[in-house]
Amino acid sequence: MKITVCVKEVMDPDAVNNYAVAGRLEIGPDGKTLTQTAIPRLMNGYDEQAIEAALQLRDAGADFTLTVVSAGPEPEKMLKHAAALGAQEIVSIPIDPGQIDYHGVATLLSAQVEKAGGADIILCGRQASDDDQGVVPALVAERLGMPVVTLARALELSGDKLRVTRVTAEGDEVVEVACPAVVTISNEIGDPRYPSASAKVKARRVKPTVTTPADLGLGDAELQPRVMLTKQFVPEVQGNCEFIQGEPSEVADQLIERLKADSIL
Amino acid sequence: MSENAIVVCTWSTGRDGLPEGVEEILHIGRSMASALDTDLAWLVLGPLPESASELAGKYGVGQLQHAADPNLDPAGSDACVEAIAAYWETHSPATLIVHQTNEARVVAPRVAGRLGKAVVMNGISVETVASNYQITASAYGGDTRAIYEVSSGSILSFIANAVVPEPAEGAPVAPEALSLDLSGVDERIQVVEQASFDGPRLDDAEIIVSGGRGLGGADNYKLIEQLAAALGGLPGASRPIVDEGWVDSSHQVGLTGRITRPNLYIAVGISGASQHMAGCSAAGTIVAINRDADAAIFQHARYGIQGDALEILPELIRAANAR
Ligand SMILES: Cc1cc2nc3c(=O)[nH]c(=O)nc-3n(C[C@H](O)[C@H](O)[C@H](O)COP(=O)(O)OP(=O)(O)OC[C@H]3O[C@@H](n4cnc5c(N)ncnc54)[C@H](O)[C@@H]3O)c2cc1C
Ligand SMILES: Nc1ncnc2c1ncn2[C@@H]1O[C@H](COP(=O)(O)O)[C@@H](O)[C@H]1O
């Protein structure tokens, strides 16, 4: 069996948040790119959890080769982390993110899967923490004619049937789907594990397979963006907080009084 | 047949018998249709909500198109995608808009993938520029807004809680039956255990009291539940305490949890990260209780209490019970 995990490199969302709160998040001269070079780049959290989901399947006895694929400007370092975690193959597709949209990314990822002879399960994160779009997995699924199951918190494999526990607004739902299928992973799957020190050392020597769009037979025509980012800005929060001060019992009484006076209670 | 209409698409109904967020997206659809001087259609897949005709009238819907089919009751995602794709072939809408439920998060990009159309999620507002659309969408968990431009013939998904719908007078619109060929649909995903939560939901709550990591431990979450009960509201949570297992994930408020719009939101021991605020910033009034005077949550709050949650909560529970 073959499992492919798609991972994206993003700016550390906590750092982005800290800059935003401090009022120091800046958009570059092009009017659409975040400029903070000090913000570390790392693997999208849900994608790390998608690798974790594969490792959990392996722990449960499933036998498969694990390939981790990323399309981005320089995903090599991140991919070595994936190798240290147990990916047998790591694949880098070099792209300029400013020149491509989600369809383009999905076109590349699905072409790579096809080139590798297909996959039984494709695992993705539920969404990338930079754009929050969460569309690439469904676009990949449509291209490959696979079903897509979203928001997984647990996976169970028996034969070629995958049983997925999904997080929904109404509580957990359990579904079954036959492989091949695309599954997106939510944070409820649990904290991703750390690679061992020796695995990290070994992974340093692993070279990613680099596949260019041309290697996949894809050029500008196929990768023409349909969605163009034209602008990005930091929304303002007005901020008119009135602090209520005093001893705990006083502030409690005052707050309830205020809320009553405002007809909120 | 109406080509080039703005099409609002819904399937499955919520608890009040209407599709979630339908008035909000009808409101958006109406303003797009009037900006482009084109028709507004409402495509209903599956059972027709009882008040659909009346609602359609209130939002200036020109055609209420109804596709009934056993495959759409309940509507699986394969059936929805197939139905919309078939509809597209005969109606070629100027744009198709949906409200961003978890199901829409599957159906919208799949339709886009199948038809090769542009798709934008997390929409907050939209403007028409010649025959193109500029969609303002939330990004980086809410830290930024991205403006995306797409051409006519795209699929747009909106987060409804930023929109205040404005129904107007209008005569009810008679539904017109559409027949879409779904005979080839064989749902590939089988539900073996249905989600079963049917208690009150954060989405509908008027008052929410949420706790975060600042509570210090799982046991202290009961103070959040007690305050919520004393105020007649529901308890919510930030993601880390859900991840830690202090409380189950149906309580999570935020970008990847519940998107709420209560009258009153009390955030206790919550720092106010954008991803949390994405689920509560539309609240009428936000109250923040936090030890750190510089916590981001105070930028969003109307009233702030700087102090230790564990000292303030018992007093608030007392005062709320005594009110
Ligand atoms: C893609 C993505 C999606 C996410 N989705 C969500 C989501 O849906 N919902 C969500 O909530 N988060 C989400 N997050 C996480 C989010 O970024 C924050 O990490 C999270 O909201 C922080 O939770 P918190 O405020 O409880 O914890 P912290 O940030 O640790 O804040 C704890 C706060 O408690 C205060 N405090 C400490 N002790 C006390 C005390 N004794 N009394 C009073 N105050 C005290 C501290 O001053 C601090 O402000 C997401 C993150 C990413 C990257
Ligand atoms: N450039 C990329 N390379 C590899 N995987 C990606 C890429 N972009 C998105 N994905 C996958 O698709 C998921 C959803 O991304 P998005 O649709 O951009 O929010 C991510 O969590 C990844 O698993």
XYZ file of C-alpha atoms and ligand atoms in Angstrom:
664
model
C 0.000 0.000 0.000
C 1.083 3.594 -0.674
C 0.289 6.624 1.434
C 1.145 10.142 0.288
C 1.033 13.100 2.651
C 0.896 16.631 1.204
C 2.624 19.233 3.340
C 2.897 22.991 2.948
C 5.415 25.340 4.447
C 3.835 28.367 6.137
C 4.852 31.290 8.325
C 4.608 30.381 12.001
C 1.008 31.423 12.773
C 1.764 32.220 16.417
C 4.534 34.600 15.379
C 2.246 36.210 12.791
C -0.318 36.630 15.528
C 2.185 38.224 17.892
C 3.241 40.718 15.244
C -0.394 41.495 14.482
C -1.282 42.076 18.127
C 1.732 44.350 18.520
C 0.550 46.294 15.451
C 3.735 45.395 13.609
C 2.475 43.092 10.899
C 3.553 44.632 7.622
C 2.543 44.142 4.045
C 5.287 44.620 1.456
C 5.448 47.151 -1.368
C 3.530 44.809 -3.672
C 0.557 45.363 -1.353
C -0.061 41.685 -0.810
C 2.853 39.832 0.781
C 3.708 39.728 4.460
C 7.236 41.072 4.804
C 8.402 39.947 8.244
C 11.551 38.026 7.399
C 12.057 37.326 11.106
C 9.025 35.065 11.201
C 10.140 31.448 11.083
C 8.727 29.170 8.400
C 7.560 25.744 9.367
C 5.378 22.856 8.340
C 1.659 23.678 8.506
C 0.482 22.276 11.841
C -2.302 20.130 10.403
C 0.115 18.674 7.841
C 2.444 17.582 10.609
C -0.629 15.949 12.101
C -1.374 14.316 8.738
C 2.053 12.661 8.952
C 1.171 11.714 12.515
C -2.042 10.114 11.245
C -0.005 7.980 8.828
C 2.363 6.966 11.627
C -0.614 6.006 13.784
C -1.794 3.714 10.974
C 1.686 2.214 10.862
C 1.631 1.736 14.658
C -1.655 -0.123 14.223
C 0.062 -2.561 11.886
C -0.661 -1.184 8.428
C 2.029 -1.909 5.876
C 2.724 0.905 3.429
C 5.376 3.133 1.966
C 5.080 6.727 3.032
C 5.794 9.554 0.608
C 5.695 13.188 1.665
C 5.263 15.818 -1.064
C 5.486 19.580 -0.926
C 5.197 22.320 -3.524
C 6.911 25.511 -2.450
C 9.876 27.820 -2.834
C 12.278 25.780 -0.693
C 10.668 22.913 1.168
C 13.837 20.790 1.541
C 14.490 21.453 5.220
C 10.886 20.796 6.140
C 10.908 17.610 4.079
C 13.922 16.328 6.010
C 11.809 16.608 9.138
C 9.292 14.373 7.375
C 12.057 11.903 6.536
C 13.166 11.863 10.158
C 9.598 11.037 11.142
C 9.575 7.991 8.874
C 8.801 9.036 5.300
C 10.536 6.659 2.885
C 10.419 9.197 0.118
C 10.323 12.984 0.147
C 9.418 14.931 -2.964
C 9.908 18.627 -3.563
C 8.105 20.492 -6.330
C 9.735 23.912 -6.672
C 7.228 26.690 -7.367
C 6.886 30.434 -6.958
C 3.776 30.788 -4.792
C 3.085 34.247 -6.223
C 2.601 32.755 -9.696
C 0.243 29.910 -8.891
C -3.182 29.386 -7.314
C -4.859 26.451 -5.534
C -5.860 24.795 -8.775
C -2.244 24.985 -9.882
C -0.967 23.467 -6.647
C -3.572 20.698 -6.838
C -2.689 20.054 -10.478
C 0.967 19.618 -9.542
C 0.283 17.441 -6.504
C -2.092 15.134 -8.368
C 0.264 14.875 -11.354
C 3.038 13.896 -8.959
C 0.844 11.207 -7.395
C 0.021 9.846 -10.851
C 3.661 9.898 -11.883
C 4.508 7.854 -8.794
C 1.989 5.236 -9.862
C -0.905 6.432 -7.718
C -1.598 6.320 -3.981
C -4.066 4.365 -1.884
C -4.486 7.123 0.648
C -3.630 10.802 0.293
C -3.508 12.647 3.577
C -3.685 16.443 3.806
C -4.178 19.009 6.537
C -7.703 20.375 6.934
C -6.401 23.790 5.868
C -3.173 25.735 5.545
C -2.754 28.226 8.379
C -1.667 31.028 6.045
C -4.529 31.223 3.557
C -7.018 29.102 5.566
C -8.656 28.127 2.267
C -8.804 24.358 2.761
C -9.514 23.693 -0.912
C -6.420 21.903 -2.212
C -7.403 18.436 -0.879
C -10.813 18.516 -2.596
C -9.254 19.805 -5.819
C -6.701 16.963 -5.721
C -9.493 14.462 -5.069
C -11.513 15.679 -8.053
C -8.498 15.535 -10.343
C -7.768 11.976 -9.326
C -11.414 10.899 -9.204
C -11.146 10.040 -5.523
C -13.614 10.759 -2.709
C -12.510 13.220 -0.033
C -13.284 12.762 3.653
C -12.621 15.865 5.736
C -11.881 16.635 9.378
C -10.562 13.279 10.532
C -9.727 12.740 14.174
C -9.032 8.986 13.878
C -8.354 6.512 11.072
C -8.692 2.768 10.977
C -7.709 0.623 8.037
C -9.080 -2.820 7.311
C -8.192 -4.248 3.920
C -8.845 -1.461 1.456
C -11.578 0.081 3.600
C -10.857 3.159 5.609
C -12.971 3.985 8.644
C -12.749 7.657 9.535
C -13.987 9.384 12.664
C -14.893 12.946 11.683
C -15.259 16.018 13.862
C -18.581 17.696 13.067
C -20.632 20.437 14.685
C -23.009 17.784 15.954
C -20.249 15.641 17.472
C -18.237 12.774 16.044
C -19.412 10.965 12.950
C -17.946 7.698 11.673
C -17.791 7.052 7.935
C -16.406 4.349 5.719
C -14.793 4.781 2.347
C -12.960 2.474 -0.016
C -9.394 3.349 -0.969
C -8.095 5.174 -2.889
C -9.286 8.254 -1.017
C -8.163 11.682 0.111
C -8.532 12.393 3.832
C -7.968 15.711 5.624
C -6.715 15.696 9.195
C -7.879 17.923 12.039
C -5.996 18.805 15.218
C -8.066 16.319 17.231
C -5.825 13.537 15.840
C -3.404 14.493 18.625
C 0.027 16.051 19.037
C 2.524 15.052 16.383
C 5.456 13.026 17.650
C 9.079 14.156 17.573
C 11.665 12.286 15.551
C 14.406 10.533 17.520
C 17.855 12.108 17.531
C 19.308 9.273 15.455
C 16.480 9.506 12.917
C 17.199 13.217 12.589
C 20.872 12.581 11.903
C 20.012 9.929 9.332
C 17.462 12.190 7.659
C 20.081 14.864 7.078
C 21.540 12.675 4.360
C 18.217 11.946 2.670
C 17.936 13.865 -0.582
C 14.499 14.916 -1.715
C 13.414 13.936 -5.196
C 12.994 17.215 -7.020
C 10.247 17.214 -9.627
C 9.711 20.363 -11.631
C 6.385 21.274 -13.234
C 8.077 20.514 -16.585
C 8.968 17.005 -15.362
C 5.255 16.557 -14.770
C 4.474 17.790 -18.250
C 2.842 20.935 -16.918
C 3.434 24.407 -18.236
C 1.959 27.882 -17.928
C -1.197 26.907 -19.772
C -2.112 24.167 -17.291
C -1.033 26.201 -14.278
C -2.724 29.473 -15.247
C -4.172 30.936 -12.020
C -7.928 31.467 -11.755
C -7.784 33.120 -8.345
C -5.502 36.156 -8.097
C -4.465 37.657 -4.800
C -4.619 41.385 -5.502
C -4.198 42.856 -2.065
C -3.686 41.968 1.569
C -4.165 44.189 4.590
C -4.239 44.035 8.358
C -7.726 44.771 9.669
C -8.031 47.345 12.408
C -9.528 46.519 15.748
C -11.142 49.622 17.211
C -10.473 48.904 20.908
C -12.599 50.827 23.406
C -12.134 48.612 26.423
C -13.253 50.022 29.733
C -11.424 48.387 32.624
C -13.418 47.688 35.754
C -11.265 47.936 38.841
C -11.433 46.967 42.470
C -11.594 43.886 44.650
C -12.921 40.726 42.949
C -16.309 41.023 44.657
C -16.631 44.691 43.636
C -15.665 44.155 40.009
C -18.074 41.235 39.802
C -21.000 43.327 41.092
C -20.034 46.258 38.896
C -19.783 44.160 35.768
C -23.213 42.622 36.298
C -24.635 46.125 36.936
C -23.064 47.454 33.732
C -24.387 44.584 31.676
C -27.846 45.157 33.135
C -27.647 48.885 32.471
C -26.652 48.137 28.865
C -29.699 45.803 28.643
C -27.408 42.905 27.856
C -28.589 40.994 30.911
C -33.919 29.831 -18.773
C -31.936 32.363 -16.814
C -28.281 32.421 -17.677
C -25.791 34.585 -15.891
C -27.776 34.820 -12.681
C -26.281 35.064 -9.232
C -27.185 31.711 -7.731
C -27.441 31.091 -4.022
C -27.207 27.371 -3.427
C -28.339 25.489 -0.318
C -28.948 21.894 0.660
C -29.813 20.285 4.008
C -31.663 22.315 6.594
C -30.655 23.260 10.111
C -32.656 23.022 13.261
C -35.027 25.860 12.508
C -36.020 24.201 9.251
C -33.912 26.586 7.174
C -30.446 26.061 5.748
C -27.820 27.580 8.038
C -26.843 31.119 7.092
C -29.326 31.271 4.231
C -30.569 34.804 4.925
C -27.015 36.087 5.062
C -26.084 34.636 1.692
C -29.378 35.701 0.137
C -28.527 39.184 1.346
C -25.091 38.990 -0.299
C -26.620 37.504 -3.445
C -29.166 40.314 -3.674
C -26.520 43.011 -3.525
C -24.369 41.245 -6.116
C -27.320 40.796 -8.439
C -28.288 44.435 -8.156
C -24.704 45.641 -8.695
C -24.517 43.534 -11.854
C -28.107 44.184 -12.852
C -28.801 40.507 -13.176
C -31.211 37.974 -11.678
C -30.939 36.335 -8.313
C -31.813 32.650 -8.184
C -31.984 30.359 -5.178
C -31.175 26.765 -5.977
C -32.481 24.372 -3.328
C -31.139 20.820 -3.487
C -33.309 18.319 -1.656
C -36.431 19.017 0.401
C -37.811 22.540 0.043
C -37.859 24.422 3.351
C -41.407 25.308 4.332
C -40.807 29.057 4.345
C -38.620 29.114 1.225
C -41.150 30.932 -0.991
C -41.735 33.623 1.576
C -38.032 34.061 2.290
C -37.242 34.215 -1.407
C -39.702 37.103 -1.714
C -38.027 38.995 1.105
C -34.646 38.888 -0.599
C -35.648 39.651 -4.155
C -35.127 36.163 -5.490
C -36.301 35.950 -9.106
C -36.317 32.166 -9.417
C -36.685 29.682 -6.631
C -35.341 26.542 -8.253
C -35.979 23.294 -6.514
C -34.312 19.982 -7.335
C -35.878 17.072 -5.492
C -34.272 13.667 -5.791
C -33.977 10.682 -3.458
C -30.182 11.146 -3.644
C -30.603 14.604 -2.155
C -32.583 13.549 0.902
C -30.345 13.582 2.807
C -27.820 15.112 0.447
C -24.495 13.316 0.301
C -21.546 15.220 -1.089
C -21.338 13.159 -4.291
C -24.990 13.950 -5.047
C -24.549 17.663 -4.299
C -21.494 17.943 -6.522
C -23.211 16.048 -9.317
C -26.355 18.169 -8.995
C -24.509 21.473 -9.078
C -22.372 20.329 -12.004
C -25.510 19.328 -13.936
C -27.164 22.634 -13.046
C -24.118 24.540 -14.219
C -24.239 22.911 -17.620
C -27.747 24.156 -18.338
C -27.783 27.435 -16.397
C -24.165 28.723 -16.438
C -24.523 31.040 -13.463
C -22.545 34.264 -13.162
C -21.555 33.026 -9.765
C -22.634 30.416 -7.270
C -22.549 31.327 -3.606
C -22.756 29.125 -0.539
C -22.649 29.562 3.200
C -19.508 28.070 4.667
C -20.619 25.017 6.592
C -18.360 21.992 6.949
C -20.308 20.376 4.099
C -19.864 23.443 1.912
C -16.154 23.211 2.589
C -16.245 19.895 0.731
C -18.832 20.594 -1.950
C -17.657 24.045 -3.128
C -14.043 23.105 -3.929
C -15.110 19.776 -5.418
C -17.489 21.501 -7.826
C -14.704 23.942 -8.652
C -12.351 21.037 -9.282
C -14.824 19.190 -11.432
C -15.735 22.205 -13.561
C -12.373 23.950 -13.507
C -13.865 27.050 -11.877
C -12.280 29.444 -9.421
C -13.269 28.976 -5.785
C -12.730 31.281 -2.816
C -13.554 30.348 0.768
C -13.796 32.463 3.958
C -15.495 35.325 2.124
C -16.528 38.320 4.206
C -17.668 40.694 1.487
C -17.585 41.001 -2.267
C -17.464 43.751 -4.819
C -18.046 43.551 -8.507
C -15.452 45.139 -10.766
C -16.587 45.068 -14.387
C -17.412 41.393 -14.892
C -14.955 40.253 -12.231
C -15.421 39.843 -8.499
C -13.159 40.986 -5.711
C -13.721 38.922 -2.620
C -12.407 40.023 0.727
C -11.596 36.901 2.693
C -10.076 36.250 6.061
C -6.506 34.860 6.062
C -3.873 33.997 8.654
C -6.645 33.050 11.041
C -8.021 36.582 10.862
C -4.747 38.476 11.247
C -5.072 39.662 7.670
C -7.675 40.130 4.976
C -6.852 38.949 1.492
C -8.593 40.371 -1.544
C -8.882 37.839 -4.338
C -10.009 38.600 -7.847
C -11.852 35.997 -9.874
C -13.750 36.148 -13.110
C -17.435 35.615 -13.618
C -18.460 31.966 -13.308
C -16.839 31.321 -9.937
C -17.840 29.677 -6.675
C -17.758 31.793 -3.545
C -18.180 30.705 0.055
C -19.077 33.224 2.744
C -18.769 33.173 6.491
C -22.179 34.447 7.463
C -21.519 35.884 10.876
C -20.115 39.131 9.506
C -23.285 39.837 7.529
C -26.444 41.389 8.925
C -29.285 40.335 6.623
C -31.917 42.927 5.746
C -35.138 41.322 4.585
C -37.541 43.578 2.664
C -41.188 43.341 1.630
C -41.728 41.079 -1.327
C -44.350 38.720 -2.644
C -43.664 35.014 -2.121
C -41.931 33.303 -5.035
C -43.421 30.086 -6.347
C -40.895 27.272 -6.550
C -40.104 25.858 -9.949
C -39.154 22.203 -10.132
C -35.852 21.372 -11.762
C -34.980 17.929 -12.845
C -31.316 17.107 -12.636
C -30.142 13.677 -13.637
C -28.582 12.069 -10.572
C -29.141 8.467 -11.623
C -25.406 7.865 -11.817
C -24.750 8.882 -8.220
C -23.525 6.211 -5.857
C -22.257 7.872 -2.673
C -18.731 6.714 -2.022
C -18.744 7.727 1.615
C -21.016 5.678 3.871
C -22.017 7.028 7.262
C -21.781 4.162 9.751
C -22.331 6.157 12.935
C -24.257 9.391 12.839
C -23.204 12.384 14.939
C -25.747 12.514 17.694
C -25.358 15.723 19.648
C -28.710 17.494 19.818
C -28.382 19.740 22.839
C -28.252 23.527 22.611
C -25.506 24.743 20.313
C -22.988 27.539 20.691
C -23.968 28.740 17.226
C -27.419 29.686 18.504
C -26.471 30.881 22.001
C -27.220 34.439 23.110
C -24.708 34.280 25.954
C -21.414 32.375 25.932
C -18.813 32.126 28.672
C -15.570 30.658 27.356
C -12.484 29.504 29.188
C -8.909 29.179 27.991
C -5.520 28.000 29.104
C -5.465 30.727 31.765
C -7.869 28.616 33.830
C -4.804 26.628 34.787
C -6.382 23.175 34.884
C -9.251 20.967 33.774
C -10.982 21.101 37.155
C -11.396 24.855 36.963
C -13.517 24.575 33.824
C -16.492 23.886 36.091
C -16.361 27.568 37.077
C -16.960 28.432 33.416
C -19.919 26.042 33.323
C -21.316 27.519 36.524
C -21.044 31.093 35.311
C -22.603 30.166 31.978
C -25.478 28.448 33.775
C -25.966 31.417 36.134
C -26.268 33.739 33.129
C -28.472 31.387 31.148
C -25.766 30.852 28.550
C -23.504 28.103 27.259
C -19.878 27.283 28.059
C -17.265 27.586 25.321
C -13.532 27.031 25.087
C -10.336 27.955 23.293
C -8.600 25.302 21.239
C -5.675 24.455 23.564
C -7.970 23.311 26.372
C -9.881 21.163 23.886
C -6.577 19.699 22.683
C -5.636 19.087 26.318
C -8.895 17.217 26.809
C -10.310 19.535 29.523
C -13.513 19.722 27.514
C -14.753 18.140 24.278
C -14.386 19.729 20.884
C -18.042 20.710 20.461
C -17.154 23.594 22.824
C -14.373 25.032 20.708
C -14.959 28.582 19.546
C -12.913 29.925 16.667
C -11.738 29.657 13.128
C -11.734 25.879 13.257
C -14.405 25.537 15.929
C -17.808 27.141 16.216
C -18.411 30.528 14.631
C -20.713 32.241 17.096
C -22.639 35.509 17.271
C -23.952 35.881 20.822
C -25.151 39.080 22.457
C -22.622 38.610 25.218
C -19.299 36.780 25.081
C -17.221 36.476 28.237
C -13.662 35.279 27.599
C -11.818 34.048 30.665
C -8.086 33.279 30.582
C -8.065 33.564 26.809
C -5.307 35.566 25.136
C -7.361 36.673 22.133
C -5.445 35.065 19.270
C -6.945 35.874 15.879
C -7.988 32.253 15.360
C -10.064 32.417 18.530
C -11.536 35.832 17.718
C -12.640 34.509 14.322
C -15.306 32.604 16.234
C -16.541 35.373 18.546
C -15.650 38.805 17.181
C -19.191 39.272 15.891
C -20.506 39.161 19.467
C -22.553 42.177 20.562
C -20.461 42.757 23.673
C -17.216 41.077 24.664
C -16.038 40.955 28.260
C -12.474 39.828 28.941
C -10.973 38.540 32.156
C -7.221 38.156 31.979
C -4.232 38.492 34.265
C -2.203 40.270 31.611
C -3.261 43.873 30.919
C -1.588 43.669 27.503
C -3.479 40.579 26.370
C -4.854 41.017 22.850
C -8.339 40.099 24.016
C -8.669 43.543 25.639
C -8.369 45.154 22.196
C -11.648 43.448 21.305
C -13.426 43.803 24.629
C -15.996 46.385 25.712
C -15.350 45.641 29.391
C -12.125 44.310 30.829
C -11.180 42.885 34.178
C -7.507 42.490 34.831
C -6.929 39.824 37.440
C -6.815 36.192 38.381
C -9.676 34.239 36.851
C -9.842 31.902 39.799
C -10.485 34.798 42.183
C -12.948 36.612 39.948
C -15.039 33.711 38.658
C -16.521 32.656 42.030
C -17.520 36.273 42.690
C -19.065 36.606 39.245
C -21.018 33.398 39.744
C -22.321 34.791 43.020
C -23.242 38.153 41.501
C -24.859 36.531 38.467
C -26.951 34.227 40.645
C -28.031 37.169 42.785
C -29.075 39.410 39.897
C -4.765 27.084 11.889
C -5.081 27.385 13.324
C -6.382 27.273 13.747
C -6.720 27.569 15.075
N -8.034 27.490 15.448
C -8.380 27.884 16.696
C -9.757 27.910 17.122
O -10.669 27.542 16.379
N -10.025 28.335 18.385
C -9.044 28.747 19.254
O -9.365 29.142 20.400
N -7.746 28.718 18.893
C -7.391 28.296 17.643
N -6.063 28.263 17.309
C -5.044 28.523 18.347
C -4.805 30.000 18.608
O -3.833 30.475 17.688
C -4.271 30.222 20.032
O -3.122 29.439 20.218
C -5.292 29.861 21.101
O -6.533 30.496 20.845
C -4.789 30.276 22.458
O -5.651 29.771 23.465
P -5.708 30.453 24.914
O -6.036 31.879 24.755
O -6.611 29.612 25.752
O -4.235 30.208 25.481
P -3.029 31.213 25.646
O -2.723 31.912 24.394
O -1.973 30.439 26.315
O -3.583 32.311 26.631
C -3.858 32.112 27.977
C -4.231 33.462 28.563
O -4.627 33.307 29.914
C -4.083 34.362 30.674
N -3.976 33.860 32.055
C -3.044 33.013 32.559
N -3.314 32.748 33.842
C -4.429 33.443 34.163
C -5.194 33.588 35.351
N -4.874 32.941 36.488
N -6.269 34.397 35.315
C -6.607 35.071 34.177
N -5.915 34.961 33.035
C -4.839 34.164 33.034
C -2.783 34.702 30.027
O -2.420 36.044 30.328
C -3.094 34.479 28.554
O -3.548 35.681 27.962
C -5.709 27.954 15.986
C -4.394 28.051 15.550
C -4.071 27.774 14.229
C -2.656 27.896 13.791
N 1.965 23.856 -1.740
C 1.510 22.724 -1.185
N 2.266 21.605 -1.157
C 1.818 20.457 -0.605
N 0.615 20.352 -0.016
C -0.191 21.430 -0.003
C 0.201 22.663 -0.593
N -0.800 23.555 -0.431
C -1.774 22.908 0.231
N -1.428 21.627 0.500
C -2.205 20.604 1.228
O -3.577 20.982 1.230
C -4.021 21.290 2.552
C -4.985 22.442 2.526
O -4.343 23.594 2.017
P -5.142 24.899 1.541
O -6.175 24.431 0.601
O -4.106 25.768 0.913
O -5.718 25.505 2.792
C -2.730 21.538 3.338
O -2.949 21.295 4.720
C -1.781 20.559 2.688
O -1.987 19.238 3.170
